[in-house]
Amino acid sequence: MDEARDDGFRATTCQSDDGLRLHARDYGGPDIADRLPIICLPGLTRNSRDFHQLALLLSTDRAMPRRVITLDYRGRGLSDRDANKANYNPGVETRDVISACQHFAIERAIFIGTSRGGLILHLLAEMRPDLLAAVILNDIGPKIEPSGLKRIRDYLNSAAPPRNWPEAVAFLKACHGPSFTALDERDWQEMAAAIYRDIDGNPIADFDPAIAAQLQMIDFDQPLPELWHYYDRLATMPLMVVKGENSDLISDKTLAKMRARCPTIVILEAPGQGHAPLLHMQPLLQGIRRFIAEA
C-alpha cells in the first residue's frame, strides 16, 4: 500500500514559490503531448493517490489517452510539511498549483478538483483563468453546507489512529459506509491505501495534523464565506459538477443556482456515493470521458 507498489506513473517533485518540495504523479506517455493534459487536485487532507485509478484509466484510454498529473499539496502525501501552519489555506495552495503548472510547462489544462481542490479552482479562475481549458468540480461549489463541514471536522479530529490495515478499512466503512453503498470491498481497500501511508506495516494518516486542527477554529455561528464571484468566472468555460447522491456538502439548491448562473453546466450524480465521490466508478467515468473529449 505504498508508493513503490503503484505503477503507470512517474513520481516527481517541483518547488513552491516559498521553497517547499511538492510531490506529484505524472501519468501518460510522450505520444499524447498534443492533447490537453488533465490536472487533478485532491480534497482537504487527501493526496495524489486519490486519483490513481482515474488517472490510469484516462492516461491509457484507447480512443484518446491523455497526460494526467495528480498533486500533493503542501503538508499532504509526500510533499513537505510547512512550518508556518497558517500557510495551509486555499490561497497559498492555489499558488502551489500555479508553480506546478510552471514546472511541468503546462500553459492550459483540464482541471478536476475534489472538495478543497474545487475551491482552489474557484480561486484559480480569478488568478490565472488562462490555465483553465475546462473544469470538473467534484462534490463542491461556491456554497458549502455547514452540516457537511462540521461532519468532516468531527471525523478528522476525533478518529483514533488505526493499528493495522484491516482496522483502517473497518474504520472507513463505519464512518462512510451509509453514504457509500456503491462501494465493494476492493473500493474500501483502495480508499484506505489513498488516505493512509504504509510506514513499517502500519497505516498512518498522510497529512499534517495541523490541517485538520484548523477546522476546530471555524465559527459555525457565522455564515460560511461564499464564492459566487469566483464561480461566475468558472461559468465562462466548459464546466461540470459531480454530486454524490448522499452528499451533505453541496445542496440541490446550490446546484440549481449554479445552473441558473451557468446554463451550459453539466451535472452528474454519483449514485450510492457521498462526499466525495470516487470518479473512476461508473456511471461517472463515462460522463467524465465524454466531457473531456468535448472539452
PDB file of C-alpha atoms in Angstrom:
ATOM      1  CA  MET A   1       0.000   0.000   0.000  1.00  0.00           C
ATOM      2  CA  ASP A   2       2.942   2.317  -0.532  1.00  0.00           C
ATOM      3  CA  GLU A   3       4.289   4.361  -3.391  1.00  0.00           C
ATOM      4  CA  ALA A   4       6.629   1.670  -4.679  1.00  0.00           C
ATOM      5  CA  ARG A   5       3.806  -0.768  -5.418  1.00  0.00           C
ATOM      6  CA  ASP A   6       1.938   1.555  -7.753  1.00  0.00           C
ATOM      7  CA  ASP A   7       2.712   1.768 -11.472  1.00  0.00           C
ATOM      8  CA  GLY A   8       1.661   3.663 -14.542  1.00  0.00           C
ATOM      9  CA  PHE A   9       3.143   6.999 -13.431  1.00  0.00           C
ATOM     10  CA  ARG A  10       6.377   8.835 -12.823  1.00  0.00           C
ATOM     11  CA  ALA A  11       6.861  10.259  -9.344  1.00  0.00           C
ATOM     12  CA  THR A  12       8.325  13.747  -9.497  1.00  0.00           C
ATOM     13  CA  THR A  13       8.791  16.881  -7.410  1.00  0.00           C
ATOM     14  CA  CYS A  14       8.651  20.600  -8.007  1.00  0.00           C
ATOM     15  CA  GLN A  15       9.168  23.608  -5.773  1.00  0.00           C
ATOM     16  CA  SER A  16       6.700  26.076  -4.348  1.00  0.00           C
ATOM     17  CA  ASP A  17       7.396  29.793  -4.620  1.00  0.00           C
ATOM     18  CA  ASP A  18       8.484  29.780  -0.961  1.00  0.00           C
ATOM     19  CA  GLY A  19      10.826  26.820  -1.324  1.00  0.00           C
ATOM     20  CA  LEU A  20       8.825  23.745  -0.259  1.00  0.00           C
ATOM     21  CA  ARG A  21       9.218  20.488  -2.157  1.00  0.00           C
ATOM     22  CA  LEU A  22       5.898  19.456  -3.708  1.00  0.00           C
ATOM     23  CA  HIS A  23       5.247  15.916  -4.887  1.00  0.00           C
ATOM     24  CA  ALA A  24       3.264  14.906  -7.973  1.00  0.00           C
ATOM     25  CA  ARG A  25       2.452  11.881 -10.101  1.00  0.00           C
ATOM     26  CA  ASP A  26       2.741  12.152 -13.873  1.00  0.00           C
ATOM     27  CA  TYR A  27       0.733   9.609 -15.886  1.00  0.00           C
ATOM     28  CA  GLY A  28       0.876   9.001 -19.646  1.00  0.00           C
ATOM     29  CA  GLY A  29       3.467   8.666 -22.373  1.00  0.00           C
ATOM     30  CA  PRO A  30       5.128  11.189 -24.685  1.00  0.00           C
ATOM     31  CA  ASP A  31       2.842  10.334 -27.611  1.00  0.00           C
ATOM     32  CA  ILE A  32      -0.043  12.353 -26.132  1.00  0.00           C
ATOM     33  CA  ALA A  33       1.717  15.710 -25.834  1.00  0.00           C
ATOM     34  CA  ASP A  34      -0.548  17.307 -28.445  1.00  0.00           C
ATOM     35  CA  ARG A  35      -3.682  16.844 -26.295  1.00  0.00           C
ATOM     36  CA  LEU A  36      -4.779  18.974 -23.367  1.00  0.00           C
ATOM     37  CA  PRO A  37      -3.417  17.434 -20.159  1.00  0.00           C
ATOM     38  CA  ILE A  38      -5.535  16.811 -17.066  1.00  0.00           C
ATOM     39  CA  ILE A  39      -4.541  18.087 -13.623  1.00  0.00           C
ATOM     40  CA  CYS A  40      -6.224  16.545 -10.565  1.00  0.00           C
ATOM     41  CA  LEU A  41      -6.491  18.419  -7.265  1.00  0.00           C
ATOM     42  CA  PRO A  42      -7.473  16.422  -4.136  1.00  0.00           C
ATOM     43  CA  GLY A  43      -9.537  17.272  -1.064  1.00  0.00           C
ATOM     44  CA  LEU A  44      -8.579  18.932   2.212  1.00  0.00           C
ATOM     45  CA  THR A  45      -6.432  16.201   3.764  1.00  0.00           C
ATOM     46  CA  ARG A  46      -6.144  13.948   0.738  1.00  0.00           C
ATOM     47  CA  ASN A  47      -3.366  13.433  -1.788  1.00  0.00           C
ATOM     48  CA  SER A  48      -2.439  12.363  -5.308  1.00  0.00           C
ATOM     49  CA  ARG A  49      -3.243   8.696  -4.633  1.00  0.00           C
ATOM     50  CA  ASP A  50      -6.959   9.546  -4.569  1.00  0.00           C
ATOM     51  CA  PHE A  51      -6.889   9.798  -8.361  1.00  0.00           C
ATOM     52  CA  HIS A  52      -4.745   6.745  -9.143  1.00  0.00           C
ATOM     53  CA  GLN A  53      -7.482   4.598 -10.684  1.00  0.00           C
ATOM     54  CA  LEU A  54      -8.987   7.506 -12.626  1.00  0.00           C
ATOM     55  CA  ALA A  55      -5.564   8.665 -13.849  1.00  0.00           C
ATOM     56  CA  LEU A  56      -4.703   5.178 -15.104  1.00  0.00           C
ATOM     57  CA  LEU A  57      -7.987   4.930 -16.996  1.00  0.00           C
ATOM     58  CA  LEU A  58      -7.689   8.369 -18.611  1.00  0.00           C
ATOM     59  CA  SER A  59      -3.984   8.102 -19.444  1.00  0.00           C
ATOM     60  CA  THR A  60      -4.424   4.699 -21.127  1.00  0.00           C
ATOM     61  CA  ASP A  61      -7.774   5.397 -22.806  1.00  0.00           C
ATOM     62  CA  ARG A  62      -7.782   3.584 -26.170  1.00  0.00           C
ATOM     63  CA  ALA A  63      -9.593   6.336 -28.043  1.00  0.00           C
ATOM     64  CA  MET A  64      -7.914   9.423 -26.586  1.00  0.00           C
ATOM     65  CA  PRO A  65      -5.238   8.903 -23.919  1.00  0.00           C
ATOM     66  CA  ARG A  66      -4.114  11.998 -22.072  1.00  0.00           C
ATOM     67  CA  ARG A  67      -1.354  13.062 -19.750  1.00  0.00           C
ATOM     68  CA  VAL A  68      -2.696  13.200 -16.183  1.00  0.00           C
ATOM     69  CA  ILE A  69      -0.897  14.943 -13.325  1.00  0.00           C
ATOM     70  CA  THR A  70      -2.061  14.455  -9.742  1.00  0.00           C
ATOM     71  CA  LEU A  71      -0.740  16.709  -6.977  1.00  0.00           C
ATOM     72  CA  ASP A  72       0.055  16.540  -3.276  1.00  0.00           C
ATOM     73  CA  TYR A  73      -0.484  19.955  -1.697  1.00  0.00           C
ATOM     74  CA  ARG A  74       1.986  21.119   0.936  1.00  0.00           C
ATOM     75  CA  GLY A  75       1.565  19.102   4.116  1.00  0.00           C
ATOM     76  CA  ARG A  76      -0.082  16.174   2.335  1.00  0.00           C
ATOM     77  CA  GLY A  77       1.280  12.937   0.934  1.00  0.00           C
ATOM     78  CA  LEU A  78       4.948  13.128   0.011  1.00  0.00           C
ATOM     79  CA  SER A  79       5.120  16.935  -0.145  1.00  0.00           C
ATOM     80  CA  ASP A  80       6.988  18.891   2.524  1.00  0.00           C
ATOM     81  CA  ARG A  81       5.109  19.977   5.622  1.00  0.00           C
ATOM     82  CA  ASP A  82       5.029  23.700   6.252  1.00  0.00           C
ATOM     83  CA  ALA A  83       6.499  25.085   9.465  1.00  0.00           C
ATOM     84  CA  ASN A  84       4.086  28.011   9.143  1.00  0.00           C
ATOM     85  CA  LYS A  85       0.739  26.272   9.659  1.00  0.00           C
ATOM     86  CA  ALA A  86      -1.134  29.400   8.550  1.00  0.00           C
ATOM     87  CA  ASN A  87       0.033  28.608   5.007  1.00  0.00           C
ATOM     88  CA  TYR A  88      -2.412  25.706   4.859  1.00  0.00           C
ATOM     89  CA  ASN A  89      -5.022  27.817   3.112  1.00  0.00           C
ATOM     90  CA  PRO A  90      -6.583  27.823  -0.381  1.00  0.00           C
ATOM     91  CA  GLY A  91      -4.766  30.993  -1.457  1.00  0.00           C
ATOM     92  CA  VAL A  92      -1.287  29.605  -0.822  1.00  0.00           C
ATOM     93  CA  GLU A  93      -2.281  26.220  -2.234  1.00  0.00           C
ATOM     94  CA  THR A  94      -3.539  27.915  -5.413  1.00  0.00           C
ATOM     95  CA  ARG A  95      -0.105  29.474  -5.849  1.00  0.00           C
ATOM     96  CA  ASP A  96       1.381  25.985  -5.402  1.00  0.00           C
ATOM     97  CA  VAL A  97      -0.797  24.720  -8.260  1.00  0.00           C
ATOM     98  CA  ILE A  98       0.454  27.579 -10.435  1.00  0.00           C
ATOM     99  CA  SER A  99       4.049  26.670  -9.524  1.00  0.00           C
ATOM    100  CA  ALA A 100       3.384  23.052 -10.507  1.00  0.00           C
ATOM    101  CA  CYS A 101       1.974  24.138 -13.878  1.00  0.00           C
ATOM    102  CA  GLN A 102       5.112  26.197 -14.487  1.00  0.00           C
ATOM    103  CA  HIS A 103       7.312  23.250 -13.545  1.00  0.00           C
ATOM    104  CA  PHE A 104       5.508  20.931 -15.965  1.00  0.00           C
ATOM    105  CA  ALA A 105       5.411  23.627 -18.684  1.00  0.00           C
ATOM    106  CA  ILE A 106       1.622  23.434 -18.805  1.00  0.00           C
ATOM    107  CA  GLU A 107       0.019  26.524 -20.285  1.00  0.00           C
ATOM    108  CA  ARG A 108      -3.538  25.165 -20.395  1.00  0.00           C
ATOM    109  CA  ALA A 109      -5.237  22.076 -18.994  1.00  0.00           C
ATOM    110  CA  ILE A 110      -8.463  20.386 -17.997  1.00  0.00           C
ATOM    111  CA  PHE A 111      -8.706  20.529 -14.190  1.00  0.00           C
ATOM    112  CA  ILE A 112     -10.516  18.146 -11.853  1.00  0.00           C
ATOM    113  CA  GLY A 113     -10.936  19.429  -8.294  1.00  0.00           C
ATOM    114  CA  THR A 114     -12.345  17.355  -5.445  1.00  0.00           C
ATOM    115  CA  SER A 115     -13.735  19.332  -2.491  1.00  0.00           C
ATOM    116  CA  ARG A 116     -10.803  21.574  -1.416  1.00  0.00           C
ATOM    117  CA  GLY A 117      -9.426  21.141  -4.927  1.00  0.00           C
ATOM    118  CA  GLY A 118     -12.637  22.618  -6.308  1.00  0.00           C
ATOM    119  CA  LEU A 119     -12.327  25.636  -4.012  1.00  0.00           C
ATOM    120  CA  ILE A 120      -8.791  26.134  -5.314  1.00  0.00           C
ATOM    121  CA  LEU A 121     -10.177  26.089  -8.859  1.00  0.00           C
ATOM    122  CA  HIS A 122     -12.547  28.919  -7.944  1.00  0.00           C
ATOM    123  CA  LEU A 123      -9.512  30.981  -6.913  1.00  0.00           C
ATOM    124  CA  LEU A 124      -7.508  29.869  -9.936  1.00  0.00           C
ATOM    125  CA  ALA A 125     -10.299  31.173 -12.181  1.00  0.00           C
ATOM    126  CA  GLU A 126      -9.615  34.594 -10.680  1.00  0.00           C
ATOM    127  CA  MET A 127      -5.819  34.424 -10.512  1.00  0.00           C
ATOM    128  CA  ARG A 128      -4.940  32.517 -13.705  1.00  0.00           C
ATOM    129  CA  PRO A 129      -8.018  31.896 -15.873  1.00  0.00           C
ATOM    130  CA  ASP A 130      -5.753  31.299 -18.877  1.00  0.00           C
ATOM    131  CA  LEU A 131      -4.725  27.943 -17.358  1.00  0.00           C
ATOM    132  CA  LEU A 132      -8.283  26.604 -17.337  1.00  0.00           C
ATOM    133  CA  ALA A 133      -9.486  24.948 -20.535  1.00  0.00           C
ATOM    134  CA  ALA A 134     -12.294  23.129 -18.716  1.00  0.00           C
ATOM    135  CA  VAL A 135     -13.184  22.337 -15.095  1.00  0.00           C
ATOM    136  CA  ILE A 136     -14.771  19.417 -13.245  1.00  0.00           C
ATOM    137  CA  LEU A 137     -15.858  20.208  -9.678  1.00  0.00           C
ATOM    138  CA  ASN A 138     -16.201  17.037  -7.622  1.00  0.00           C
ATOM    139  CA  ASP A 139     -18.882  17.492  -4.953  1.00  0.00           C
ATOM    140  CA  ILE A 140     -18.125  21.125  -4.325  1.00  0.00           C
ATOM    141  CA  GLY A 141     -19.495  24.501  -5.323  1.00  0.00           C
ATOM    142  CA  PRO A 142     -19.346  28.144  -4.288  1.00  0.00           C
ATOM    143  CA  LYS A 143     -21.524  27.470  -1.221  1.00  0.00           C
ATOM    144  CA  ILE A 144     -20.675  24.792   1.370  1.00  0.00           C
ATOM    145  CA  GLU A 145     -23.304  23.333   3.679  1.00  0.00           C
ATOM    146  CA  PRO A 146     -22.236  23.860   7.338  1.00  0.00           C
ATOM    147  CA  SER A 147     -23.559  20.449   8.388  1.00  0.00           C
ATOM    148  CA  GLY A 148     -21.249  18.727   5.935  1.00  0.00           C
ATOM    149  CA  LEU A 149     -18.226  20.732   7.024  1.00  0.00           C
ATOM    150  CA  LYS A 150     -18.998  20.007  10.684  1.00  0.00           C
ATOM    151  CA  ARG A 151     -19.099  16.288   9.904  1.00  0.00           C
ATOM    152  CA  ILE A 152     -15.694  16.484   8.213  1.00  0.00           C
ATOM    153  CA  ARG A 153     -14.305  18.463  11.176  1.00  0.00           C
ATOM    154  CA  ASP A 154     -15.543  15.888  13.678  1.00  0.00           C
ATOM    155  CA  TYR A 155     -14.393  12.919  11.587  1.00  0.00           C
ATOM    156  CA  LEU A 156     -10.869  14.273  11.165  1.00  0.00           C
ATOM    157  CA  ASN A 157     -10.395  15.405  14.766  1.00  0.00           C
ATOM    158  CA  SER A 158     -11.962  12.543  16.703  1.00  0.00           C
ATOM    159  CA  ALA A 159     -10.577   9.495  14.928  1.00  0.00           C
ATOM    160  CA  ALA A 160      -8.151   7.270  16.838  1.00  0.00           C
ATOM    161  CA  PRO A 161      -5.357   6.070  14.524  1.00  0.00           C
ATOM    162  CA  PRO A 162      -5.893   2.506  13.230  1.00  0.00           C
ATOM    163  CA  ARG A 163      -3.440  -0.103  14.467  1.00  0.00           C
ATOM    164  CA  ASN A 164      -3.349  -2.145  11.256  1.00  0.00           C
ATOM    165  CA  TRP A 165      -4.720  -2.183   7.713  1.00  0.00           C
ATOM    166  CA  PRO A 166      -7.860  -4.287   8.412  1.00  0.00           C
ATOM    167  CA  GLU A 167      -8.719  -1.850  11.194  1.00  0.00           C
ATOM    168  CA  ALA A 168      -8.202   1.103   8.829  1.00  0.00           C
ATOM    169  CA  VAL A 169     -10.616  -0.402   6.297  1.00  0.00           C
ATOM    170  CA  ALA A 170     -13.151  -1.208   9.016  1.00  0.00           C
ATOM    171  CA  PHE A 171     -12.941   2.350  10.366  1.00  0.00           C
ATOM    172  CA  LEU A 172     -13.627   3.861   6.939  1.00  0.00           C
ATOM    173  CA  LYS A 173     -16.590   1.546   6.452  1.00  0.00           C
ATOM    174  CA  ALA A 174     -18.008   2.521   9.839  1.00  0.00           C
ATOM    175  CA  CYS A 175     -17.625   6.248   9.110  1.00  0.00           C
ATOM    176  CA  HIS A 176     -18.660   6.355   5.471  1.00  0.00           C
ATOM    177  CA  GLY A 177     -20.487   3.110   4.749  1.00  0.00           C
ATOM    178  CA  PRO A 178     -24.047   4.518   4.989  1.00  0.00           C
ATOM    179  CA  SER A 179     -23.203   7.196   2.403  1.00  0.00           C
ATOM    180  CA  PHE A 180     -21.172   4.940   0.107  1.00  0.00           C
ATOM    181  CA  THR A 181     -23.398   1.952  -0.529  1.00  0.00           C
ATOM    182  CA  ALA A 182     -21.989   1.596  -4.067  1.00  0.00           C
ATOM    183  CA  LEU A 183     -18.526   0.568  -2.834  1.00  0.00           C
ATOM    184  CA  ASP A 184     -17.321  -3.028  -2.682  1.00  0.00           C
ATOM    185  CA  GLU A 185     -14.503  -4.487  -0.591  1.00  0.00           C
ATOM    186  CA  ARG A 186     -11.816  -3.590  -3.106  1.00  0.00           C
ATOM    187  CA  ASP A 187     -13.047   0.017  -3.221  1.00  0.00           C
ATOM    188  CA  TRP A 188     -12.735   0.296   0.566  1.00  0.00           C
ATOM    189  CA  GLN A 189      -9.219  -1.137   0.466  1.00  0.00           C
ATOM    190  CA  GLU A 190      -8.214   1.320  -2.254  1.00  0.00           C
ATOM    191  CA  MET A 191      -9.700   4.182  -0.232  1.00  0.00           C
ATOM    192  CA  ALA A 192      -7.626   3.134   2.774  1.00  0.00           C
ATOM    193  CA  ALA A 193      -4.493   2.953   0.612  1.00  0.00           C
ATOM    194  CA  ALA A 194      -5.167   6.505  -0.586  1.00  0.00           C
ATOM    195  CA  ILE A 195      -5.838   8.006   2.837  1.00  0.00           C
ATOM    196  CA  TYR A 196      -3.116   6.231   4.820  1.00  0.00           C
ATOM    197  CA  ARG A 197       0.569   5.700   4.092  1.00  0.00           C
ATOM    198  CA  ASP A 198       2.250   2.426   4.972  1.00  0.00           C
ATOM    199  CA  ILE A 199       5.072   3.102   7.434  1.00  0.00           C
ATOM    200  CA  ASP A 200       6.701  -0.082   8.750  1.00  0.00           C
ATOM    201  CA  GLY A 201       3.496  -2.008   8.046  1.00  0.00           C
ATOM    202  CA  ASN A 202       1.280   0.477   9.880  1.00  0.00           C
ATOM    203  CA  PRO A 203      -1.333   2.784   8.308  1.00  0.00           C
ATOM    204  CA  ILE A 204      -0.520   6.422   9.119  1.00  0.00           C
ATOM    205  CA  ALA A 205      -2.806   9.309   8.133  1.00  0.00           C
ATOM    206  CA  ASP A 206      -0.924  11.028   5.313  1.00  0.00           C
ATOM    207  CA  PHE A 207      -1.256  14.712   6.208  1.00  0.00           C
ATOM    208  CA  ASP A 208      -0.060  17.274   8.712  1.00  0.00           C
ATOM    209  CA  PRO A 209      -2.450  17.137  11.717  1.00  0.00           C
ATOM    210  CA  ALA A 210      -2.423  20.945  11.792  1.00  0.00           C
ATOM    211  CA  ILE A 211      -4.640  20.913   8.670  1.00  0.00           C
ATOM    212  CA  ALA A 212      -7.440  19.087  10.479  1.00  0.00           C
ATOM    213  CA  ALA A 213      -6.919  21.206  13.600  1.00  0.00           C
ATOM    214  CA  GLN A 214      -7.694  24.349  11.586  1.00  0.00           C
ATOM    215  CA  LEU A 215     -11.311  23.193  11.236  1.00  0.00           C
ATOM    216  CA  GLN A 216     -11.710  23.486  15.000  1.00  0.00           C
ATOM    217  CA  MET A 217     -11.336  27.258  14.696  1.00  0.00           C
ATOM    218  CA  ILE A 218     -14.313  27.752  12.362  1.00  0.00           C
ATOM    219  CA  ASP A 219     -17.118  29.704  14.000  1.00  0.00           C
ATOM    220  CA  PHE A 220     -20.242  27.977  12.749  1.00  0.00           C
ATOM    221  CA  ASP A 221     -22.394  30.668  14.354  1.00  0.00           C
ATOM    222  CA  GLN A 222     -21.254  32.905  11.500  1.00  0.00           C
ATOM    223  CA  PRO A 223     -22.174  32.319   7.827  1.00  0.00           C
ATOM    224  CA  LEU A 224     -19.530  30.481   5.840  1.00  0.00           C
ATOM    225  CA  PRO A 225     -17.911  32.502   3.028  1.00  0.00           C
ATOM    226  CA  GLU A 226     -19.463  32.016  -0.393  1.00  0.00           C
ATOM    227  CA  LEU A 227     -17.548  32.109  -3.679  1.00  0.00           C
ATOM    228  CA  TRP A 228     -20.167  33.142  -6.220  1.00  0.00           C
ATOM    229  CA  HIS A 229     -17.987  35.927  -7.611  1.00  0.00           C
ATOM    230  CA  TYR A 230     -15.273  33.355  -8.402  1.00  0.00           C
ATOM    231  CA  TYR A 231     -17.836  30.850  -9.660  1.00  0.00           C
ATOM    232  CA  ASP A 232     -19.033  33.346 -12.255  1.00  0.00           C
ATOM    233  CA  ARG A 233     -15.520  33.218 -13.709  1.00  0.00           C
ATOM    234  CA  LEU A 234     -15.744  29.414 -13.929  1.00  0.00           C
ATOM    235  CA  ALA A 235     -19.141  29.769 -15.607  1.00  0.00           C
ATOM    236  CA  THR A 236     -17.457  31.275 -18.673  1.00  0.00           C
ATOM    237  CA  MET A 237     -15.695  27.989 -19.522  1.00  0.00           C
ATOM    238  CA  PRO A 238     -16.746  24.331 -20.043  1.00  0.00           C
ATOM    239  CA  LEU A 239     -17.886  23.258 -16.576  1.00  0.00           C
ATOM    240  CA  MET A 240     -19.073  20.034 -14.966  1.00  0.00           C
ATOM    241  CA  VAL A 241     -20.078  19.366 -11.373  1.00  0.00           C
ATOM    242  CA  VAL A 242     -20.308  15.899  -9.845  1.00  0.00           C
ATOM    243  CA  LYS A 243     -22.584  15.500  -6.829  1.00  0.00           C
ATOM    244  CA  GLY A 244     -22.702  12.466  -4.600  1.00  0.00           C
ATOM    245  CA  GLU A 245     -26.256  11.182  -4.244  1.00  0.00           C
ATOM    246  CA  ASN A 246     -25.784  11.182  -0.467  1.00  0.00           C
ATOM    247  CA  SER A 247     -23.533  14.234  -0.205  1.00  0.00           C
ATOM    248  CA  ASP A 248     -24.065  16.666   2.658  1.00  0.00           C
ATOM    249  CA  LEU A 249     -21.569  19.288   1.445  1.00  0.00           C
ATOM    250  CA  ILE A 250     -23.384  20.666  -1.603  1.00  0.00           C
ATOM    251  CA  SER A 251     -27.158  21.060  -1.711  1.00  0.00           C
ATOM    252  CA  ASP A 252     -29.665  20.729  -4.544  1.00  0.00           C
ATOM    253  CA  LYS A 253     -30.497  24.403  -4.003  1.00  0.00           C
ATOM    254  CA  THR A 254     -26.874  25.360  -4.624  1.00  0.00           C
ATOM    255  CA  LEU A 255     -26.794  23.163  -7.729  1.00  0.00           C
ATOM    256  CA  ALA A 256     -29.903  24.881  -9.061  1.00  0.00           C
ATOM    257  CA  LYS A 257     -28.314  28.296  -8.506  1.00  0.00           C
ATOM    258  CA  MET A 258     -25.123  27.115 -10.213  1.00  0.00           C
ATOM    259  CA  ARG A 259     -27.142  26.013 -13.239  1.00  0.00           C
ATOM    260  CA  ALA A 260     -29.050  29.315 -13.324  1.00  0.00           C
ATOM    261  CA  ARG A 261     -25.752  31.216 -13.485  1.00  0.00           C
ATOM    262  CA  CYS A 262     -24.229  28.766 -15.988  1.00  0.00           C
ATOM    263  CA  PRO A 263     -26.908  27.181 -18.219  1.00  0.00           C
ATOM    264  CA  THR A 264     -24.303  25.076 -20.052  1.00  0.00           C
ATOM    265  CA  ILE A 265     -23.066  23.351 -16.893  1.00  0.00           C
ATOM    266  CA  VAL A 266     -23.061  19.543 -16.956  1.00  0.00           C
ATOM    267  CA  ILE A 267     -24.315  17.989 -13.715  1.00  0.00           C
ATOM    268  CA  LEU A 268     -23.642  14.335 -12.900  1.00  0.00           C
ATOM    269  CA  GLU A 269     -24.973  12.499  -9.862  1.00  0.00           C
ATOM    270  CA  ALA A 270     -22.900   9.718  -8.308  1.00  0.00           C
ATOM    271  CA  PRO A 271     -25.391   7.008  -7.263  1.00  0.00           C
ATOM    272  CA  GLY A 272     -24.708   5.350  -3.929  1.00  0.00           C
ATOM    273  CA  GLN A 273     -21.903   7.759  -3.033  1.00  0.00           C
ATOM    274  CA  GLY A 274     -21.479  10.587  -0.529  1.00  0.00           C
ATOM    275  CA  HIS A 275     -18.730  13.169  -0.118  1.00  0.00           C
ATOM    276  CA  ALA A 276     -16.609  12.944  -2.131  1.00  0.00           C
ATOM    277  CA  PRO A 277     -17.427  10.516  -4.975  1.00  0.00           C
ATOM    278  CA  LEU A 278     -14.865   8.147  -6.444  1.00  0.00           C
ATOM    279  CA  LEU A 279     -14.668   9.356 -10.028  1.00  0.00           C
ATOM    280  CA  HIS A 280     -13.402   6.148 -11.630  1.00  0.00           C
ATOM    281  CA  MET A 281     -16.666   4.346 -10.903  1.00  0.00           C
ATOM    282  CA  GLN A 282     -19.497   4.074 -13.407  1.00  0.00           C
ATOM    283  CA  PRO A 283     -21.619   5.810 -14.490  1.00  0.00           C
ATOM    284  CA  LEU A 284     -19.387   8.790 -13.600  1.00  0.00           C
ATOM    285  CA  LEU A 285     -16.430   7.608 -15.669  1.00  0.00           C
ATOM    286  CA  GLN A 286     -18.451   7.501 -18.877  1.00  0.00           C
ATOM    287  CA  GLY A 287     -19.763  11.044 -18.337  1.00  0.00           C
ATOM    288  CA  ILE A 288     -16.311  12.372 -17.423  1.00  0.00           C
ATOM    289  CA  ARG A 289     -14.748  10.828 -20.528  1.00  0.00           C
ATOM    290  CA  ARG A 290     -17.431  12.406 -22.710  1.00  0.00           C
ATOM    291  CA  PHE A 291     -16.963  15.837 -21.116  1.00  0.00           C
ATOM    292  CA  ILE A 292     -13.181  15.675 -21.510  1.00  0.00           C
ATOM    293  CA  ALA A 293     -13.437  14.628 -25.154  1.00  0.00           C
ATOM    294  CA  GLU A 294     -15.758  17.528 -25.929  1.00  0.00           C
ATOM    295  CA  ALA A 295     -13.607  19.988 -23.998  1.00  0.00           C
TER     296      ALA A 295
END
